[in-house]
């Protein structure tokens, strides 16, 4: 049996770049960074913070910040896809990935218990902070009564969610899946734990340029929050309800390094990119743009550059490459979903997000970096995510014009 | 503390937690009738305990169906506290 084509019919993003896809896409086209100093003197790291005013769905009493971000992104995606509230949809599923879950809620509970020595913990601390809380809220908001769960695979959670959503549609488990990622890690204990890992970019004169993927002077990643969701549906389902496709998922791949907890391998990402190309039925030269994982850590960037060279050859043969984390930071389990949506949007307009903050060339990161005003050679693109734990997710998409 | 005062404070806490018409609690036979579900009820008990500085025992909380039941439980808890 021929497997169903998987179309993208709605997208939504809330990130450090703005409250929606439009504002974030504009910022990426202009190369404008959303990174600012975290507004706390003792934790003044460069961070990709979402303004409270941009979070327009959910209620603080009933939803952790991670869930409110997911609901906000989903309301945009659902509106674009023309999904309205109404009858339950038994053939529709939901997968919202998260790396860290409800940090706002769990930190508040631990502060009461350990900090204030109080046993009076808020009674909803467990259901608000659980890792599937965002999936639960999104499925309830849209009446998605088919399969649902959450993916938890560190920085690959959002990409894994979309890969799973596409796989459900291909396998016939669902006709429509609302999927993506959400994370809100910018709370004191989690920030402090990240600082202890010694991979965060330090505060300098200009925090907006703190994240410099693939640059020799890169100093680490910039922690961020945000969410992005996409509405995926089978071609048949989209046609039946006259939905307008923005793009198509052509290929997906997941591999595991099965190695070190935090140090990546070249082979894991290499295999993921090759399998995704095979799954899409495309040769490397059919790809116009790669949205790299590009965290701006020492380890990731040189490793990823080596993997891209393995698959695509020398820089002159490669697609255009950049990491939009330079502008919105590393939104953990939301990162892959945010980057996929921004790439889809820009490629559909004939752009490739430019590689910015690339101040000093690194001989270990020689890539065909995207430049302003240079469009991709095709409308097919690749989105990479490589998470702690050695969990890799790669998607190949094609945008509509 | 007078029952009226307890009832007024409990009423205010419920209205803080849940968007309700002013007379909704008086018209309804049960808290469920005004849309207070199990999670709302847990939240409301938590806020009541904070506000009154007392504890609602698990065995008492299970029997609360109406607004009057809730006020009775709070009143009993306060009396127990002052007696102990």
Coordinates of C-alpha atoms in Angstrom, one line a residue:
Chain A
X1 CA 0.0 0.0 0.0
X2 CA 1.2 3.5 -0.8
X3 CA 1.9 5.4 2.3
X4 CA -0.1 8.7 2.8
X5 CA 1.7 12.0 2.1
X6 CA 2.0 14.1 5.2
X7 CA 1.1 17.8 4.8
X8 CA 1.6 20.8 7.1
X9 CA -1.5 22.9 7.2
X10 CA -0.9 25.1 10.1
X11 CA 2.0 26.4 12.2
X12 CA 2.4 28.5 15.3
X13 CA 5.4 29.9 17.2
X14 CA 5.9 31.9 20.4
X15 CA 9.6 32.6 21.1
X16 CA 12.0 35.3 22.1
X17 CA 11.5 36.7 18.7
X18 CA 7.8 37.5 19.2
X19 CA 4.3 36.3 19.9
X20 CA 3.7 34.6 16.5
X21 CA 5.2 33.2 13.3
X22 CA 4.9 36.5 11.5
X23 CA 7.0 38.5 14.0
X24 CA 9.6 35.7 14.4
X25 CA 10.0 35.3 10.6
X26 CA 10.4 39.1 10.2
X27 CA 13.1 39.1 12.9
X28 CA 15.0 36.2 11.2
X29 CA 14.8 37.9 7.8
X30 CA 16.3 41.1 9.4
X31 CA 18.8 39.1 11.4
X32 CA 17.4 40.7 14.6
X33 CA 18.2 38.9 17.8
X34 CA 15.7 38.4 20.6
X35 CA 18.4 37.5 23.2
X36 CA 18.5 39.8 26.3
X37 CA 20.0 39.6 29.7
X38 CA 17.8 37.6 32.1
X39 CA 16.2 40.2 34.4
X40 CA 17.8 39.0 37.7
X41 CA 21.0 40.4 39.0
X42 CA 22.3 37.2 40.4
X43 CA 21.4 35.2 37.3
X44 CA 22.1 37.8 34.6
X45 CA 22.8 35.4 31.7
X46 CA 21.9 36.1 28.1
X47 CA 18.6 34.4 27.6
X48 CA 15.8 34.0 25.1
X49 CA 12.8 35.2 27.2
X50 CA 9.2 35.3 26.0
X51 CA 7.4 38.5 27.2
X52 CA 4.5 37.6 29.5
X53 CA 2.2 39.6 27.3
X54 CA 2.9 37.3 24.3
X55 CA 1.5 34.3 26.2
X56 CA -2.2 34.6 25.4
X57 CA -3.6 31.2 26.1
X58 CA -4.1 29.2 29.3
X59 CA -4.3 30.4 32.9
X60 CA -1.5 30.5 35.4
X61 CA -3.8 28.9 38.0
X62 CA -4.5 25.9 35.7
X63 CA -1.4 25.6 33.5
X64 CA 2.3 25.7 33.9
X65 CA 4.2 28.2 31.8
X66 CA 5.3 25.4 29.5
X67 CA 1.7 24.5 28.9
X68 CA 0.6 28.1 28.4
X69 CA 3.3 28.5 25.7
X70 CA 2.1 25.3 24.0
X71 CA -1.5 26.5 24.0
X72 CA -0.4 29.9 22.7
X73 CA 1.5 28.4 19.7
X74 CA -1.3 26.0 19.1
X75 CA -4.0 28.6 18.9
X76 CA -2.1 30.2 16.0
X77 CA -1.5 26.9 14.3
X78 CA -5.1 25.8 14.7
X79 CA -6.5 29.1 13.4
X80 CA -4.3 28.9 10.3
X81 CA -5.3 25.3 9.7
X82 CA -9.0 26.2 10.1
X83 CA -9.4 23.8 13.1
X84 CA -12.3 25.1 15.3
X85 CA -13.6 23.8 18.6
X86 CA -16.5 21.5 18.2
X87 CA -17.1 17.8 17.8
X88 CA -14.4 15.4 19.2
X89 CA -12.0 14.3 16.5
X90 CA -11.3 10.5 17.1
X91 CA -8.9 10.3 14.2
X92 CA -6.8 13.3 15.4
X93 CA -3.8 13.0 17.8
X94 CA -1.5 15.2 19.8
X95 CA 2.2 15.1 20.7
X96 CA 3.9 18.0 22.5
X97 CA 7.5 17.3 23.3
X98 CA 9.3 18.8 26.3
X99 CA 12.8 18.5 27.6
X100 CA 12.1 19.7 31.2
X101 CA 8.4 19.8 31.7
X102 CA 6.7 22.1 34.2
X103 CA 9.7 23.8 35.7
X104 CA 7.7 26.8 37.0
X105 CA 5.5 24.5 39.0
X106 CA 8.1 22.1 40.3
X107 CA 10.5 24.9 41.3
X108 CA 7.7 26.6 43.3
X109 CA 6.9 23.3 45.0
X110 CA 10.6 22.6 45.9
X111 CA 11.0 26.2 47.1
X112 CA 8.1 25.7 49.6
X113 CA 9.5 22.3 50.8
X114 CA 13.2 22.8 50.9
X115 CA 13.4 26.6 51.1
X116 CA 10.5 27.5 53.4
X117 CA 10.5 24.1 55.1
X118 CA 6.8 24.1 54.5
X119 CA 4.8 20.9 53.8
X120 CA 2.0 23.0 52.3
X121 CA 2.8 22.3 48.6
X122 CA 0.3 23.6 46.0
X123 CA -2.2 20.7 45.4
X124 CA -1.9 20.8 41.7
X125 CA 1.9 20.6 41.6
X126 CA 1.9 17.1 40.2
X127 CA -0.6 17.4 37.4
X128 CA 0.6 20.8 36.3
X129 CA 4.3 19.8 36.2
X130 CA 4.0 16.4 34.6
X131 CA 5.7 16.0 31.2
X132 CA 2.4 15.3 29.4
X133 CA 0.5 18.3 30.8
X134 CA 0.9 20.4 27.7
X135 CA -0.2 17.5 25.5
X136 CA -3.2 17.1 27.7
X137 CA -4.2 20.8 27.5
X138 CA -3.7 21.0 23.7
X139 CA -5.7 17.8 23.1
X140 CA -8.5 19.1 25.3
X141 CA -8.5 22.6 23.6
X142 CA -9.0 21.1 20.2
X143 CA -11.0 17.9 21.0
X144 CA -8.2 15.6 19.7
X145 CA -9.5 12.3 21.0
X146 CA -7.2 10.0 19.1
X147 CA -3.7 8.9 20.3
X148 CA -1.7 11.3 22.4
X149 CA 1.5 11.3 24.5
X150 CA 4.6 13.4 25.0
X151 CA 8.1 12.9 23.7
X152 CA 10.9 13.5 26.2
X153 CA 14.4 13.5 24.6
X154 CA 16.1 16.7 25.8
X155 CA 16.8 19.1 22.9
X156 CA 15.3 16.7 20.3
X157 CA 11.9 16.4 22.0
X158 CA 10.1 18.8 19.6
X159 CA 11.6 17.2 16.5
X160 CA 10.9 13.8 17.8
X161 CA 7.2 14.9 18.4
X162 CA 6.9 16.0 14.7
X163 CA 8.6 12.8 13.5
X164 CA 6.2 10.7 15.5
X165 CA 3.2 12.7 14.3
X166 CA 4.3 12.1 10.7
X167 CA 4.8 8.4 11.4
X168 CA 1.3 8.1 12.9
X169 CA -0.2 9.6 9.7
X170 CA 1.9 7.3 7.5
X171 CA 0.9 4.2 9.5
X172 CA -2.8 5.1 9.5
X173 CA -2.9 5.6 13.3
X174 CA -4.3 9.1 12.8
X175 CA -5.4 11.4 10.0
X176 CA -4.4 14.6 11.7
X177 CA -1.8 15.3 14.4
X178 CA -1.1 18.5 16.3
X179 CA 2.5 18.2 17.3
X180 CA 5.5 20.2 18.4
X181 CA 7.5 21.2 21.4
X182 CA 7.4 23.5 24.4
X183 CA 9.8 24.4 27.2
X184 CA 10.1 27.1 29.9
X185 CA 13.4 26.4 31.7
X186 CA 14.1 30.0 32.7
X187 CA 13.7 29.6 36.5
X188 CA 16.5 30.0 39.1
X189 CA 17.4 26.4 40.0
X190 CA 17.4 25.2 36.4
X191 CA 19.4 28.2 35.2
X192 CA 21.9 27.6 38.0
X193 CA 22.1 23.9 37.1
X194 CA 22.8 24.8 33.5
X195 CA 25.5 27.3 34.7
X196 CA 27.1 24.4 36.6
X197 CA 27.5 22.4 33.4
X198 CA 29.7 25.3 32.0
X199 CA 28.2 25.4 28.6
X200 CA 26.2 28.7 28.8
X201 CA 27.4 31.8 26.9
X202 CA 28.5 34.4 29.5
X203 CA 27.1 37.9 29.7
X204 CA 29.2 40.4 27.6
X205 CA 28.7 44.0 26.4
X206 CA 26.1 43.0 23.8
X207 CA 24.0 40.0 25.0
X208 CA 22.0 40.0 21.7
X209 CA 25.2 38.6 20.1
X210 CA 25.9 36.0 22.8
X211 CA 25.0 33.0 20.7
X212 CA 27.4 32.6 17.8
X213 CA 27.0 29.2 16.2
X214 CA 30.0 27.9 14.2
X215 CA 32.0 31.0 15.0
X216 CA 35.5 30.4 16.4
X217 CA 34.8 32.8 19.2
X218 CA 31.6 31.0 20.2
X219 CA 31.2 30.8 24.0
X220 CA 28.3 28.5 24.5
X221 CA 24.6 28.2 24.2
X222 CA 21.9 30.7 25.2
X223 CA 19.1 29.2 27.3
X224 CA 15.6 30.1 26.0
X225 CA 12.0 29.4 26.3
X226 CA 9.2 29.0 23.7
X227 CA 6.9 26.7 21.9
X228 CA 6.0 25.8 18.3
X229 CA 3.3 23.4 17.0
X230 CA 2.3 22.3 13.6
X231 CA -0.8 20.7 12.3
X232 CA 0.0 17.6 10.2
X233 CA -2.6 15.8 8.2
X234 CA -2.8 13.2 5.4
X235 CA -3.2 14.6 1.9
X236 CA -6.6 13.0 1.7
X237 CA -7.8 14.5 5.0
X238 CA -6.5 17.9 4.0
X239 CA -8.2 17.7 0.6
X240 CA -11.5 16.6 2.1
X241 CA -11.7 19.7 4.3
X242 CA -10.1 22.1 1.8
X243 CA -7.1 22.9 4.0
X244 CA -4.3 24.8 2.3
X245 CA -0.9 23.0 2.6
X246 CA 2.2 25.1 3.5
X247 CA 4.5 22.2 3.0
X248 CA 5.1 18.5 3.2
X249 CA 7.1 16.2 5.4
X250 CA 9.1 14.2 2.9
X251 CA 11.4 12.2 5.2
X252 CA 12.1 11.6 8.9
X253 CA 14.9 9.8 10.8
X254 CA 15.8 9.0 14.4
X255 CA 19.1 7.6 15.5
X256 CA 20.9 7.1 18.8
X257 CA 24.6 7.6 19.6
X258 CA 24.4 4.9 22.2
X259 CA 27.4 6.5 23.7
X260 CA 28.2 9.4 26.0
X261 CA 25.7 11.2 28.1
X262 CA 26.7 14.7 26.7
X263 CA 29.4 14.3 24.1
X264 CA 28.0 13.7 20.6
X265 CA 29.3 11.4 18.0
X266 CA 29.7 12.2 14.3
X267 CA 28.2 8.9 13.2
X268 CA 24.9 9.3 15.0
X269 CA 23.9 12.6 13.3
X270 CA 25.5 11.5 10.0
X271 CA 23.3 8.3 10.0
X272 CA 20.2 10.4 10.9
X273 CA 20.7 12.8 8.0
X274 CA 21.3 9.9 5.5
X275 CA 18.3 8.0 6.7
X276 CA 16.1 11.1 6.4
X277 CA 17.3 11.7 2.8
X278 CA 16.6 8.0 1.9
X279 CA 13.2 8.2 3.5
X280 CA 12.5 11.3 1.4
X281 CA 13.8 9.7 -1.7
X282 CA 16.2 12.6 -2.3
X283 CA 19.9 12.9 -3.1
X284 CA 21.9 15.4 -1.0
X285 CA 22.0 17.9 -3.9
X286 CA 18.2 18.2 -3.8
X287 CA 18.3 19.9 -0.4
X288 CA 18.4 23.7 -0.5
X289 CA 18.9 24.6 3.1
X290 CA 19.9 22.9 6.4
X291 CA 18.7 24.4 9.7
X292 CA 21.5 23.0 11.8
X293 CA 21.2 22.2 15.5
X294 CA 24.0 24.7 15.9
X295 CA 23.9 25.3 19.6
X296 CA 27.2 27.4 19.7
X297 CA 28.8 25.0 22.1
X298 CA 32.4 23.8 21.4
X299 CA 31.3 20.2 21.1
X300 CA 28.1 20.4 19.0
X301 CA 29.2 22.7 16.3
X302 CA 32.4 21.1 15.1
X303 CA 30.8 17.7 15.5
X304 CA 27.8 18.7 13.4
X305 CA 29.9 20.4 10.8
X306 CA 31.9 17.1 10.4
X307 CA 28.6 15.2 10.0
X308 CA 27.2 17.6 7.4
X309 CA 30.5 17.3 5.4
X310 CA 30.2 13.5 5.6
X311 CA 26.7 13.6 4.1
X312 CA 26.9 16.6 1.8
X313 CA 30.6 16.9 0.9
X314 CA 32.7 20.0 0.7
X315 CA 31.1 23.4 1.4
X316 CA 30.8 24.3 -2.3
X317 CA 28.6 21.2 -2.7
X318 CA 26.5 21.7 0.5
X319 CA 23.1 23.4 0.8
X320 CA 23.0 26.7 2.6
X321 CA 23.5 26.2 6.3
X322 CA 22.6 28.2 9.4
X323 CA 21.4 27.9 13.0
X324 CA 18.6 30.3 13.9
X325 CA 19.5 29.7 17.6
X326 CA 21.8 32.7 17.1
X327 CA 18.6 34.8 17.2
X328 CA 16.1 33.0 19.5
X329 CA 18.5 31.0 21.7
X330 CA 18.1 27.3 22.6
X331 CA 14.6 26.6 23.6
X332 CA 15.3 23.0 24.6
X333 CA 12.5 20.7 23.8
X334 CA 10.8 23.4 21.7
X335 CA 13.9 24.1 19.6
X336 CA 13.4 21.7 16.8
X337 CA 9.8 22.7 16.3
X338 CA 10.5 26.4 16.4
X339 CA 13.4 26.0 13.9
X340 CA 11.3 23.8 11.5
X341 CA 8.5 26.3 11.5
X342 CA 10.8 29.3 10.8
X343 CA 12.6 27.4 8.1
X344 CA 9.4 26.4 6.4
X345 CA 8.2 30.0 6.5
X346 CA 11.4 31.5 5.2
X347 CA 12.1 28.9 2.5
X348 CA 8.5 29.3 1.2
X349 CA 9.4 33.0 0.7
X350 CA 12.5 32.1 -1.2
X351 CA 14.9 32.9 1.7
X352 CA 17.3 30.9 3.7
X353 CA 17.8 32.2 7.3
X354 CA 21.2 33.9 7.2
X355 CA 24.0 32.6 9.5
X356 CA 24.6 35.6 11.8
X357 CA 27.0 36.4 14.6
X358 CA 29.6 34.4 12.6
X359 CA 32.5 36.8 13.5
X360 CA 35.5 34.5 13.3
X361 CA 35.8 31.5 10.9
X362 CA 36.5 28.2 12.6
X363 CA 38.5 25.8 10.5
X364 CA 36.6 23.0 12.2
X365 CA 33.3 24.4 11.1
X366 CA 33.7 25.1 7.4
X367 CA 30.2 25.1 6.0
X368 CA 28.3 26.8 3.1
X369 CA 26.9 29.4 5.4
X370 CA 23.6 31.2 4.3
X371 CA 24.1 34.9 3.6
X372 CA 21.4 37.6 3.4
X373 CA 19.9 37.9 -0.1
X374 CA 21.0 34.4 -1.2
X375 CA 18.1 32.0 -1.6
X376 CA 18.2 28.2 -1.4
X377 CA 18.7 26.2 -4.6
X378 CA 15.5 24.2 -4.0
X379 CA 12.5 24.4 -1.7
X380 CA 13.5 21.2 0.1
X381 CA 15.2 21.7 3.4
X382 CA 16.5 19.7 6.4
X383 CA 16.0 20.4 10.1
X384 CA 18.5 18.9 12.6
X385 CA 18.1 18.2 16.3
X386 CA 20.7 16.4 18.4
X387 CA 19.9 16.1 22.1
X388 CA 21.8 15.2 25.3
X389 CA 21.8 11.5 25.7
X390 CA 22.8 11.1 22.1
X391 CA 19.3 11.2 20.7
X392 CA 19.1 12.5 17.1
X393 CA 16.1 13.6 15.0
X394 CA 16.2 14.9 11.4
X395 CA 13.3 15.9 9.2
X396 CA 13.3 16.7 5.5
X397 CA 10.5 19.0 4.3
X398 CA 9.5 20.8 1.2
X399 CA 7.7 24.2 1.3
X400 CA 5.0 25.3 -0.9
X401 CA 5.7 28.6 -2.8
Chain B
X1 CA -15.9 33.2 64.4
X2 CA -19.5 33.7 63.4
X3 CA -20.9 31.4 60.7
X4 CA -21.8 34.4 58.5
X5 CA -18.3 35.6 58.5
X6 CA -16.9 32.2 57.7
X7 CA -19.4 31.8 54.9
X8 CA -18.5 35.2 53.4
X9 CA -14.8 34.4 53.4
X10 CA -15.3 31.0 51.9
X11 CA -17.6 32.5 49.2
X12 CA -14.9 35.1 48.4
X13 CA -12.3 32.4 48.0
X14 CA -14.5 30.4 45.7
X15 CA -15.2 33.5 43.5
X16 CA -11.5 34.1 43.4
X17 CA -10.8 30.6 42.1
X18 CA -13.8 30.4 39.7
X19 CA -15.6 32.8 37.5
X20 CA -19.2 32.6 38.8
X21 CA -22.4 34.8 38.8
X22 CA -22.8 36.6 42.2
X23 CA -25.8 34.5 43.1
X24 CA -24.7 31.2 41.6
X25 CA -23.7 29.6 44.9
X26 CA -27.0 30.5 46.5
X27 CA -29.1 29.1 43.6
X28 CA -27.2 25.8 43.3
X29 CA -27.8 22.6 45.3
X30 CA -24.2 21.4 45.0
X31 CA -20.8 22.8 44.2
X32 CA -20.7 20.5 41.1
X33 CA -23.8 22.3 39.8
X34 CA -21.8 25.5 39.4
X35 CA -19.0 23.7 37.5
X36 CA -16.6 23.2 40.4
X37 CA -14.8 20.0 39.5
X38 CA -12.5 17.8 41.6
X39 CA -9.4 19.9 40.8
X40 CA -11.2 23.2 41.5
X41 CA -12.3 21.7 44.9
X42 CA -8.7 20.8 45.8
X43 CA -7.6 24.3 44.9
X44 CA -10.4 25.9 47.0
X45 CA -9.6 23.7 50.0
X46 CA -5.9 24.7 49.8
X47 CA -6.8 28.4 49.7
X48 CA -9.3 28.0 52.6
X49 CA -6.6 26.3 54.7
X50 CA -4.2 29.2 54.0
X51 CA -6.8 31.9 54.6
X52 CA -8.2 30.4 57.9
X53 CA -4.9 28.9 59.1
X54 CA -6.5 25.5 59.7
X55 CA -6.5 22.0 58.2
X56 CA -9.4 20.3 56.5
X57 CA -9.1 16.6 57.3
X58 CA -9.2 14.2 54.3
X59 CA -12.1 12.3 55.9
X60 CA -14.1 15.5 56.2
X61 CA -13.3 16.8 52.7
X62 CA -14.8 13.6 51.1
X63 CA -18.3 14.5 52.4
X64 CA -18.5 18.1 51.0
X65 CA -21.1 18.3 48.3
X66 CA -22.7 21.7 48.8
X67 CA -21.6 25.2 49.8
X68 CA -23.2 24.7 53.2
X69 CA -21.3 21.4 53.7
X70 CA -18.1 23.3 53.0
X71 CA -18.9 26.0 55.5
X72 CA -19.8 23.4 58.1
X73 CA -16.5 21.6 57.6
X74 CA -14.5 24.9 58.0
X75 CA -16.5 25.8 61.1
X76 CA -15.9 22.4 62.6
X77 CA -12.2 22.6 61.8
X78 CA -12.0 26.0 63.4
X79 CA -13.8 24.9 66.6
X80 CA -11.6 21.8 66.8
X81 CA -8.5 24.1 66.5
X82 CA -9.7 26.4 69.2
X83 CA -10.7 23.6 71.5
X84 CA -7.3 21.9 71.0

